C-alpha positions as protocol buffer text, in pm:
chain_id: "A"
residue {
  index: 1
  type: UNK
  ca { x: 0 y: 0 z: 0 }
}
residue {
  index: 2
  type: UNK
  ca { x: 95 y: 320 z: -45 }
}
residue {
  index: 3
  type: UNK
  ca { x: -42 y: 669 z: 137 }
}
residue {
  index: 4
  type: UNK
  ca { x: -25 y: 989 z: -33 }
}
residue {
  index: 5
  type: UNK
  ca { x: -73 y: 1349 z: 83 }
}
residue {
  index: 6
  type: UNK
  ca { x: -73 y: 1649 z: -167 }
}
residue {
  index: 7
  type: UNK
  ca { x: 133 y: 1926 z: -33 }
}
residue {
  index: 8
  type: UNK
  ca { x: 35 y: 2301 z: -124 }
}
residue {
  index: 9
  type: UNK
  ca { x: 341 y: 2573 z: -146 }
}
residue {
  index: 10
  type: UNK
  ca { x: 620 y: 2651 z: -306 }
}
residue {
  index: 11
  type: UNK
  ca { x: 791 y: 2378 z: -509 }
}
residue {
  index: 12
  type: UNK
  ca { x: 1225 y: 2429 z: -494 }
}
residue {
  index: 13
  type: UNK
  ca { x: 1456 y: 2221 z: -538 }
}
residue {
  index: 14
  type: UNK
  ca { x: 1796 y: 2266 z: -284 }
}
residue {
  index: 15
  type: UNK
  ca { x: 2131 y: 2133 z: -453 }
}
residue {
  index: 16
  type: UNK
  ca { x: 2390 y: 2043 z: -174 }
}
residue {
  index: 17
  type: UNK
  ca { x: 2795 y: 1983 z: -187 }
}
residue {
  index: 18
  type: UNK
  ca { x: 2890 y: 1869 z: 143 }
}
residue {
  index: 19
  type: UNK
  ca { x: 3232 y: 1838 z: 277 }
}
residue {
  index: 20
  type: UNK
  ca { x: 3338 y: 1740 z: 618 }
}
residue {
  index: 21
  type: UNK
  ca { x: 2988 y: 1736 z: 712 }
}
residue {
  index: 22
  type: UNK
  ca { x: 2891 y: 2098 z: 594 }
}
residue {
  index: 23
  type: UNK
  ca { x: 2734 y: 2253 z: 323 }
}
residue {
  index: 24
  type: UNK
  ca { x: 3058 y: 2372 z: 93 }
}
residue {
  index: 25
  type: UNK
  ca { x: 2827 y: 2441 z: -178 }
}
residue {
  index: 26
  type: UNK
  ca { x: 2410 y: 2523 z: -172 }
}
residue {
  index: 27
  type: UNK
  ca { x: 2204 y: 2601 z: -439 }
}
residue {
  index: 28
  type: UNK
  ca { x: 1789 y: 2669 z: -398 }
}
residue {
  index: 29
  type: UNK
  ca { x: 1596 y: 2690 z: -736 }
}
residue {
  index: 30
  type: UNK
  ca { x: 1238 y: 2754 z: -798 }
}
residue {
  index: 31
  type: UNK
  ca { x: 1084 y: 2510 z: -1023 }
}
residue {
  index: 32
  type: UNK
  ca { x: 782 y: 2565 z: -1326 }
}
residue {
  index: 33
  type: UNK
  ca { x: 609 y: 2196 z: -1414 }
}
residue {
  index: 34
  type: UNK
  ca { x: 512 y: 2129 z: -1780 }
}
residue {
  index: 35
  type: UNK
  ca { x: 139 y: 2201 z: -1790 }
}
residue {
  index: 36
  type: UNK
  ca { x: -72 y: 2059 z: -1483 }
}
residue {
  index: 37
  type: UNK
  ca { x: 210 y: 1762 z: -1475 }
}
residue {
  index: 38
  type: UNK
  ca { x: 477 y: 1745 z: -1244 }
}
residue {
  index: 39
  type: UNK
  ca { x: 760 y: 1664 z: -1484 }
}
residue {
  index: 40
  type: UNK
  ca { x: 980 y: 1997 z: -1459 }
}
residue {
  index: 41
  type: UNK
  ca { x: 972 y: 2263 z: -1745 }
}
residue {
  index: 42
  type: UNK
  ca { x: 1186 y: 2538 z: -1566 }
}
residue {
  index: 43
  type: UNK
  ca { x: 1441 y: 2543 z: -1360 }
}
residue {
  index: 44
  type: UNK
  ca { x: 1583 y: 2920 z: -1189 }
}
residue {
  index: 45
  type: UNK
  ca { x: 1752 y: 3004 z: -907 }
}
residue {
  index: 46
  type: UNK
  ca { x: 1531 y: 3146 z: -628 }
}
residue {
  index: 47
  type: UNK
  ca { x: 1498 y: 3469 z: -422 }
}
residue {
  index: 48
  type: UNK
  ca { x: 1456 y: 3402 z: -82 }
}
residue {
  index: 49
  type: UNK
  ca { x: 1450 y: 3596 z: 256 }
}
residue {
  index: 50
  type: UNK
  ca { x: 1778 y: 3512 z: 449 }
}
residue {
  index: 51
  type: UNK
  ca { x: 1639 y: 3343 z: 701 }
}
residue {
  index: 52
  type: UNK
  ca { x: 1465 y: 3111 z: 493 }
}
residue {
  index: 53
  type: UNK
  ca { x: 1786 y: 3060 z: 273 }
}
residue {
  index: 54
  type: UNK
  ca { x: 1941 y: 2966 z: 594 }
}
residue {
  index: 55
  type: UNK
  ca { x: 1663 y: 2740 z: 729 }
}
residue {
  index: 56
  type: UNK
  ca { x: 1647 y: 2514 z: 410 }
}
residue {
  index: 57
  type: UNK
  ca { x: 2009 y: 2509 z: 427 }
}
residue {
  index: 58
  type: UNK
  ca { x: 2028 y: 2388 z: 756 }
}
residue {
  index: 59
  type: UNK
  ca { x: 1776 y: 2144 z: 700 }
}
residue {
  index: 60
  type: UNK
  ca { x: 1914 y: 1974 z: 378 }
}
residue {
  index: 61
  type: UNK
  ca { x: 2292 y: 1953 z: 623 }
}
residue {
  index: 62
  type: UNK
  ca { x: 2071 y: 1741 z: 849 }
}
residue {
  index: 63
  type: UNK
  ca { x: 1954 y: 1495 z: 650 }
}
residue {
  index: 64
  type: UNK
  ca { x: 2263 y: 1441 z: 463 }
}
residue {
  index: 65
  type: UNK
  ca { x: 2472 y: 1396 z: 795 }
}
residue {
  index: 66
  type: UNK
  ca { x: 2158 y: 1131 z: 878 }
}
residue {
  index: 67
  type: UNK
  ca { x: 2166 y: 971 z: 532 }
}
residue {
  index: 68
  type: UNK
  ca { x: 2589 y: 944 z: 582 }
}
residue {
  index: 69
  type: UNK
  ca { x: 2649 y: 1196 z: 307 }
}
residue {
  index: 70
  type: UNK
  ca { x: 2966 y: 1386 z: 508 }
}
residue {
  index: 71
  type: UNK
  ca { x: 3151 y: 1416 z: 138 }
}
residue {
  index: 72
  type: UNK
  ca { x: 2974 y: 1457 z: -172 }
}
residue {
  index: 73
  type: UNK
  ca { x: 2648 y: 1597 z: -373 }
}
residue {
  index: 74
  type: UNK
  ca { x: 2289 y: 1528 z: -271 }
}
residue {
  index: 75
  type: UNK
  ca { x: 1979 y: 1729 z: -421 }
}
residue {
  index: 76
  type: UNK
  ca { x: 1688 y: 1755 z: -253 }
}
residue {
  index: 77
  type: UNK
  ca { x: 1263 y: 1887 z: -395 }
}
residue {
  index: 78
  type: UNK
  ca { x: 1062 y: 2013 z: -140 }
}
residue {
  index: 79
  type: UNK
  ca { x: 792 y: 2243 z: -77 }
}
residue {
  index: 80
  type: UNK
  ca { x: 764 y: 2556 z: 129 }
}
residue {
  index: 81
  type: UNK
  ca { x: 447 y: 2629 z: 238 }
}
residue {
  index: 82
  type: UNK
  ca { x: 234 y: 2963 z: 336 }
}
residue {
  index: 83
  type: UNK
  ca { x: 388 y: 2899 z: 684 }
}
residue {
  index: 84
  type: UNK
  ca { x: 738 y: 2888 z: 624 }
}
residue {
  index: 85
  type: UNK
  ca { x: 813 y: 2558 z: 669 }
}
residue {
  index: 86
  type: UNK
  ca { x: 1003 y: 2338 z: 427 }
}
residue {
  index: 87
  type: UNK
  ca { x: 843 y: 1988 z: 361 }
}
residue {
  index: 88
  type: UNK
  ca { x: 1108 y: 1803 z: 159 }
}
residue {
  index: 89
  type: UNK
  ca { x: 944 y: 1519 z: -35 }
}
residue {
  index: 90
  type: UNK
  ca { x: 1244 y: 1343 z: -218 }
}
residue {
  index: 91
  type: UNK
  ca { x: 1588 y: 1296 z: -159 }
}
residue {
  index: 92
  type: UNK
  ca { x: 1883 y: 1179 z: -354 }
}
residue {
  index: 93
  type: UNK
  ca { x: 2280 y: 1114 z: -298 }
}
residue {
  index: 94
  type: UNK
  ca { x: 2373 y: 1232 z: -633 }
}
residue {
  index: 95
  type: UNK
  ca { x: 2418 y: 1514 z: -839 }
}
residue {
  index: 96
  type: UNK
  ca { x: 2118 y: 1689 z: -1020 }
}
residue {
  index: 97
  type: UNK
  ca { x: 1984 y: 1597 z: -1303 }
}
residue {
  index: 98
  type: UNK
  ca { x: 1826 y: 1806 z: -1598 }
}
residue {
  index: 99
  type: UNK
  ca { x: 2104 y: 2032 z: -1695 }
}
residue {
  index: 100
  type: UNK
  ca { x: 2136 y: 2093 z: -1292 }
}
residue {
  index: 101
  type: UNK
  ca { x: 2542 y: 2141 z: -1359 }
}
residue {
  index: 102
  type: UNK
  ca { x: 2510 y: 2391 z: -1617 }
}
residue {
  index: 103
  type: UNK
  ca { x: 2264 y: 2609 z: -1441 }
}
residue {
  index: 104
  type: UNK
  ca { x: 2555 y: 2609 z: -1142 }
}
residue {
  index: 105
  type: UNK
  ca { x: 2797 y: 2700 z: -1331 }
}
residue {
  index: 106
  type: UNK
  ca { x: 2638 y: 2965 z: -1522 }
}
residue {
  index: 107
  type: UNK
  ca { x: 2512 y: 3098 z: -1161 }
}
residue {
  index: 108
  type: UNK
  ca { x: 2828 y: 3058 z: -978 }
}
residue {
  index: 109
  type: UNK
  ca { x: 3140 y: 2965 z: -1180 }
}
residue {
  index: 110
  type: UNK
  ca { x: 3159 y: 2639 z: -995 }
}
residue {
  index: 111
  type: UNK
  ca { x: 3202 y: 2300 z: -1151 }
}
residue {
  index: 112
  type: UNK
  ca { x: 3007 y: 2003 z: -940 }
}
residue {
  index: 113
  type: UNK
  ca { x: 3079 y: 1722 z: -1213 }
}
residue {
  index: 114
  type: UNK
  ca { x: 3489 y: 1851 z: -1162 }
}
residue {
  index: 115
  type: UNK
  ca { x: 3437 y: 1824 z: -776 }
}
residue {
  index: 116
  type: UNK
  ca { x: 3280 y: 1488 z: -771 }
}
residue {
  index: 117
  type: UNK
  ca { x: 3537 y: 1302 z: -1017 }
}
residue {
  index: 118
  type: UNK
  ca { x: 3794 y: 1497 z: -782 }
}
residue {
  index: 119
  type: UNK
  ca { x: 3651 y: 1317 z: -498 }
}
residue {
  index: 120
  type: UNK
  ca { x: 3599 y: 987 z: -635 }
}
residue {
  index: 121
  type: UNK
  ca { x: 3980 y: 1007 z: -698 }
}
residue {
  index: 122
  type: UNK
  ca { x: 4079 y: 1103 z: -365 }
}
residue {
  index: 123
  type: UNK
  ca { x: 4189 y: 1431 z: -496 }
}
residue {
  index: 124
  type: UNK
  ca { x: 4054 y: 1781 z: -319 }
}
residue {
  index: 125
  type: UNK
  ca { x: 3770 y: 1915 z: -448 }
}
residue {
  index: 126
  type: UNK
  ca { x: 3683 y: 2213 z: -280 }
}
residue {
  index: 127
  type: UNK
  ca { x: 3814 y: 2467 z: -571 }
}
residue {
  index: 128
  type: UNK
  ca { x: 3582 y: 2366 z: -789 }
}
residue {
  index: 129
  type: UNK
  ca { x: 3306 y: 2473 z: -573 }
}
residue {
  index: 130
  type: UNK
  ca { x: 3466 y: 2813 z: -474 }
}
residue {
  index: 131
  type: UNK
  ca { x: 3241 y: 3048 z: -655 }
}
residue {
  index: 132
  type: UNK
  ca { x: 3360 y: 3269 z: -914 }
}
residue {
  index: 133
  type: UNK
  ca { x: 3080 y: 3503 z: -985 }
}
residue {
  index: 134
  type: UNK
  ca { x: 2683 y: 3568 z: -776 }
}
residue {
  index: 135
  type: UNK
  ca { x: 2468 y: 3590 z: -1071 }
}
residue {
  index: 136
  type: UNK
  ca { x: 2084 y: 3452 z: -1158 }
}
residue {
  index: 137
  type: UNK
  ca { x: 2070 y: 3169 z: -1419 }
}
residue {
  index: 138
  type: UNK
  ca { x: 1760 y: 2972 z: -1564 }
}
residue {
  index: 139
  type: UNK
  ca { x: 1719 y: 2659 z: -1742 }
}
residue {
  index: 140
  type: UNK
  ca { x: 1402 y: 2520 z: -1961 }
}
residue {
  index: 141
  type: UNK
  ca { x: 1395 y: 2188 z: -2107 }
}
residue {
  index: 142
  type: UNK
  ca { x: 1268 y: 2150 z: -2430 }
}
residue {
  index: 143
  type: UNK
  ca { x: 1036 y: 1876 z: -2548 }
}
residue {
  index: 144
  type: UNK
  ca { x: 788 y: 1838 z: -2807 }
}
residue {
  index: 145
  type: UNK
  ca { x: 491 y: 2073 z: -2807 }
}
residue {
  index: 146
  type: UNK
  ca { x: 233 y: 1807 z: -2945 }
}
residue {
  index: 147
  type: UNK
  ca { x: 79 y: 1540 z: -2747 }
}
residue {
  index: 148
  type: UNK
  ca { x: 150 y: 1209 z: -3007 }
}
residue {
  index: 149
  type: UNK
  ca { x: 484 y: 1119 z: -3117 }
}
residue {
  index: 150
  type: UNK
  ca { x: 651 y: 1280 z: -3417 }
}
residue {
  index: 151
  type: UNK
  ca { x: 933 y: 1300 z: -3619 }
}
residue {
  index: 152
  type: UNK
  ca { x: 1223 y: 1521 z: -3576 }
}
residue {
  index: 153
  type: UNK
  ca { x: 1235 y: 1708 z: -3912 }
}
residue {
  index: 154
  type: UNK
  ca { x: 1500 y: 2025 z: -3784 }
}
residue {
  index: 155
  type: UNK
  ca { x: 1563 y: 2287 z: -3553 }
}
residue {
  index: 156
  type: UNK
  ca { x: 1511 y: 2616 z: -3625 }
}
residue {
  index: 157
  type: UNK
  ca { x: 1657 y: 2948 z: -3497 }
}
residue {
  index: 158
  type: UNK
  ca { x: 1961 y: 2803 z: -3348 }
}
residue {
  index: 159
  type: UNK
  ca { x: 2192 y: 3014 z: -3421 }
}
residue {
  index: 160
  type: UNK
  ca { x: 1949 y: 3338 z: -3354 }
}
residue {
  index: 161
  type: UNK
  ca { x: 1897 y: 3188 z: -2965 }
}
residue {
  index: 162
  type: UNK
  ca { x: 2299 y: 3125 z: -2918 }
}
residue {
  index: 163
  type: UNK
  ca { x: 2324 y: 3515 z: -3015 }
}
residue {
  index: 164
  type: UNK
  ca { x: 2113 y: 3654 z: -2742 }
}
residue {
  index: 165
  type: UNK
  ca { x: 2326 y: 3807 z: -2452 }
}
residue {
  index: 166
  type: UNK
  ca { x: 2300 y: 3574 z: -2153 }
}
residue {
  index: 167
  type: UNK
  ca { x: 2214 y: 3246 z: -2356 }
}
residue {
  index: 168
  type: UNK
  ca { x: 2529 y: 3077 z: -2172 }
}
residue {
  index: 169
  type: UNK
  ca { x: 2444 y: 2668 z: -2287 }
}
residue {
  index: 170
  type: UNK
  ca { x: 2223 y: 2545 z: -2586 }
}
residue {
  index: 171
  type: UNK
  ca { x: 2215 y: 2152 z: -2603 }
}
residue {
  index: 172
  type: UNK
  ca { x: 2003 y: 1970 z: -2865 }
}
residue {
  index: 173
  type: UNK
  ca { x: 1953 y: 1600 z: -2740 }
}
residue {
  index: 174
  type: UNK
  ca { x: 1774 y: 1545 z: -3055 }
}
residue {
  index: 175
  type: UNK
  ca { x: 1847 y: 1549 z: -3466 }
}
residue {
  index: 176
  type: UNK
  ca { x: 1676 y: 1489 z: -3751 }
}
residue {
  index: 177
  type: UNK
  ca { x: 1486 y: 1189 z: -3792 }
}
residue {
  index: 178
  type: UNK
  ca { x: 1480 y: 1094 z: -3427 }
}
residue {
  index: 179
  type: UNK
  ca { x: 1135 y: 986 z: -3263 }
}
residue {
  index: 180
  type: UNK
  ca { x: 1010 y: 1261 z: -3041 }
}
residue {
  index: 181
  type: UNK
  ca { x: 767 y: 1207 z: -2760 }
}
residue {
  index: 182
  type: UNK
  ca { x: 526 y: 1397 z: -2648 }
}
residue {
  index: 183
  type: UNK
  ca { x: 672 y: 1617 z: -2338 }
}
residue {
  index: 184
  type: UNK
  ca { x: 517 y: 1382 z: -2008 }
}
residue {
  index: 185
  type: UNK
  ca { x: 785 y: 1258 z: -1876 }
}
residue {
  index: 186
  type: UNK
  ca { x: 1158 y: 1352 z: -1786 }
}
residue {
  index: 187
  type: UNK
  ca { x: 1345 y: 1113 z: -2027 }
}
residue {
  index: 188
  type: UNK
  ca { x: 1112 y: 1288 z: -2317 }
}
residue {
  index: 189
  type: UNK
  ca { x: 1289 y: 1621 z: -2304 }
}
residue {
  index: 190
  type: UNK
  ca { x: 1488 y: 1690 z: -2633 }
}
residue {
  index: 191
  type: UNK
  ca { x: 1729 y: 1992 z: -2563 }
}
residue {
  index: 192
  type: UNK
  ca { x: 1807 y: 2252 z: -2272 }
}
residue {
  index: 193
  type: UNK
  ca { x: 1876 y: 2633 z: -2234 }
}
residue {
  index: 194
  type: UNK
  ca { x: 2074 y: 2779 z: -2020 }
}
residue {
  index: 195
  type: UNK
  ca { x: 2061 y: 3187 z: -1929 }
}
residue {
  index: 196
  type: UNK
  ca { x: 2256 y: 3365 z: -1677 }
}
residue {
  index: 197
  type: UNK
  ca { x: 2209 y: 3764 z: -1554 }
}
residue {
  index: 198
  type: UNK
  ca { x: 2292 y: 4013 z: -1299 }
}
residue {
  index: 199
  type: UNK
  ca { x: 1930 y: 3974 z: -1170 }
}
residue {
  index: 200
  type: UNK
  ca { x: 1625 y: 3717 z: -1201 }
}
residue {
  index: 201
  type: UNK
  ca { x: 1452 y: 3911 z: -1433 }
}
residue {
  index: 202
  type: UNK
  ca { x: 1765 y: 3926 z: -1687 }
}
residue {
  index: 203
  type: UNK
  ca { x: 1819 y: 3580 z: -1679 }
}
residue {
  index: 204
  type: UNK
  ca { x: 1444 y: 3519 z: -1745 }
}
residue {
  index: 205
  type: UNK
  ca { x: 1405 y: 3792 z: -2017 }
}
residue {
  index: 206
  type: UNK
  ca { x: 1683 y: 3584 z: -2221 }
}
residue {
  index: 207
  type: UNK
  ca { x: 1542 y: 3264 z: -2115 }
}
residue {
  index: 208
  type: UNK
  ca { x: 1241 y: 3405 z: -2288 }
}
residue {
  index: 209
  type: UNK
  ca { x: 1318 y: 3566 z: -2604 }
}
residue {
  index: 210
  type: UNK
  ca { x: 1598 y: 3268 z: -2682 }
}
residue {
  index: 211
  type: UNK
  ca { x: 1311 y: 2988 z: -2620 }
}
residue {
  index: 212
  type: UNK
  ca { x: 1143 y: 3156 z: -2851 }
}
residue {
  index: 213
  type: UNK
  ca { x: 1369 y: 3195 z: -3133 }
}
residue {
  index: 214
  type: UNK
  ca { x: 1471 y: 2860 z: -3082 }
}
residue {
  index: 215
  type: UNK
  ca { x: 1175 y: 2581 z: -3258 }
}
residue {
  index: 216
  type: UNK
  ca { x: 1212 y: 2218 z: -3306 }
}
residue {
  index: 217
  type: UNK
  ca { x: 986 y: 2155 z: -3650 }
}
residue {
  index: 218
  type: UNK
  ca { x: 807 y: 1767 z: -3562 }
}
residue {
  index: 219
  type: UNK
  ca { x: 585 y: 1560 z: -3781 }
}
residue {
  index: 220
  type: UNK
  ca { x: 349 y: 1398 z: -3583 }
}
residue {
  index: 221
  type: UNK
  ca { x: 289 y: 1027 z: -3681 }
}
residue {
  index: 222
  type: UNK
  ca { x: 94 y: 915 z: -3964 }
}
residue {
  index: 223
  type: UNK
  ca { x: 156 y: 1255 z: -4129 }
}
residue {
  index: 224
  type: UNK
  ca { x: 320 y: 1244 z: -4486 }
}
C-alpha cells in the first residue's frame, strides 16, 4: 500500500555539496512543471528571505549527515508552504539531473561534475566549488509541443537563440529523424537552455526571447 498526501506551497529544489559534514556548496531553485504535470519545465535560481535561505540550508545539512552523506552531492525537492516551513518530499545522494550542472555554473562559476570526479579520486575538491561570480541563471527543457509522437524534421533558430546576450548553454539531445515524444515525462525532453544575468529578471528575459527563437519543427505520426 501506499499513502499519499498532496502538499500546497512553493515547489524548490535545494542542490547540496557537502564536505566534512557541511554545506561547501548550496544552491535553492524555484521550479515551473510542464502544464498541470509534475515533470519539470523550468528550472531558476530562487529569491529568498535570508532566514529562509538559511533554514532550508540547515535542514538539507541534516539529512545528509543522517543519510551518511559527510563528502559529496545530494539534491533535494521540497515544498515551502504559506507557513514557512520546508516539507522536503524526495531525496537523492547524487548530483542533479536536468542540466542541474550547467545552471551552477552559469550561476556561480563552480564545476560540481569537476568536484565529484575529484573526490571519487581522492583528490581535493573544494576549488571547484569556490564560486567565481553571484549571478541569476535559468534553465528550460525542451520537449515536443504536441501530445502524439513525431518526427524530428530540424531545428530552427539556433543560431538566432545562441546570439542573445545571456544564452550561456544550448544543447540539442535530438536530430533529424529521431522519434520525439510527447513532453510527459523527464526522459522525453529533447534539448536545454541555459541563461545567466545580474538579476532574475535578466536571466528570465533571455530565457524568454531565446526559447522563442529557438523551434524544433516535428511531424506527428501518420503525417506524410
Amino acid at each position: 500500500m501506499i499513502a499519499e498526501e498532496f502538499i500546497q506551497g512553493r515547489p524548490l529544489a535545494v542542490e547540496v555539496f557537502m564536505r566534512d559534514g557541511r554545506a561547501l556548496m548550496t544552491c535553492i531553485k524555484d521550479k515551473d512543471f510542464v502544464g498541470q504535470t509534475f515533470v519539470v519545465r523550468r528550472l531558476r535560481t530562487a529569491q529568498l528571505a535570508p532566514a529562509a535561505h538559511h533554514q532550508l540550508e540547515a535542514t538539507v545539512e541534516r539529512l545528509c549527515r543522517a543519510l551518511g552523506i559527510a563528502n559529496g552531492p545530494a539534491n533535494f525537492d521540497v515544498v515551502l508552504g504559506a507557513d514557512g516551513q520546508p516539507q522536503v518530499i524526495e531525496a537523492n545522494a547524487r548530483l542533479g539531473g536536468d542540466g542541474v550542472p550547467r545552471l551552477l555554473a552559469a550561476a556561480y562559476g563552480v564545476d560540481v561534475v569537476r568536484a565529484l570526479i575529484a573526490l571519487a579520486l581522492g583528490e581535493p575538491f573544494g576549488d571547484h566549488l569556490t564560486p567565481t561570480r553571484a549571478a541569476h541563471a535559468a534553465l528550460e527543457l525542451i520537449g515536443s509541443p504536441h501530445a502524439t509522437e513525431g518526427e524530428l524534421i530540424t531545428w530552427e533558430g539556433v543560431a538566432d537563440a545562441r546570439s542573445i546576450p545571456g544564452i550561456t548553454d544550448i544543447e540539442l539531445y535530438a536530430k533529424p529523424g529521431d522519434l520525439v515524444r510527447p513532453h510527459d515525462q523527464s526522459g522525453h525532453k529533447i534539448g536545454l537552455l541555459v541563461a545567466a544575468g545580474p538579476s532574475g529578471a535578466d536571466a528570465l528575459t533571455a530565457l524568454d526571447t531565446a526559447s522563442a527563437l529557438l523551434r524544433p519543427v516535428i511531424r506527428p505520426k501518420g503525417e506524410s
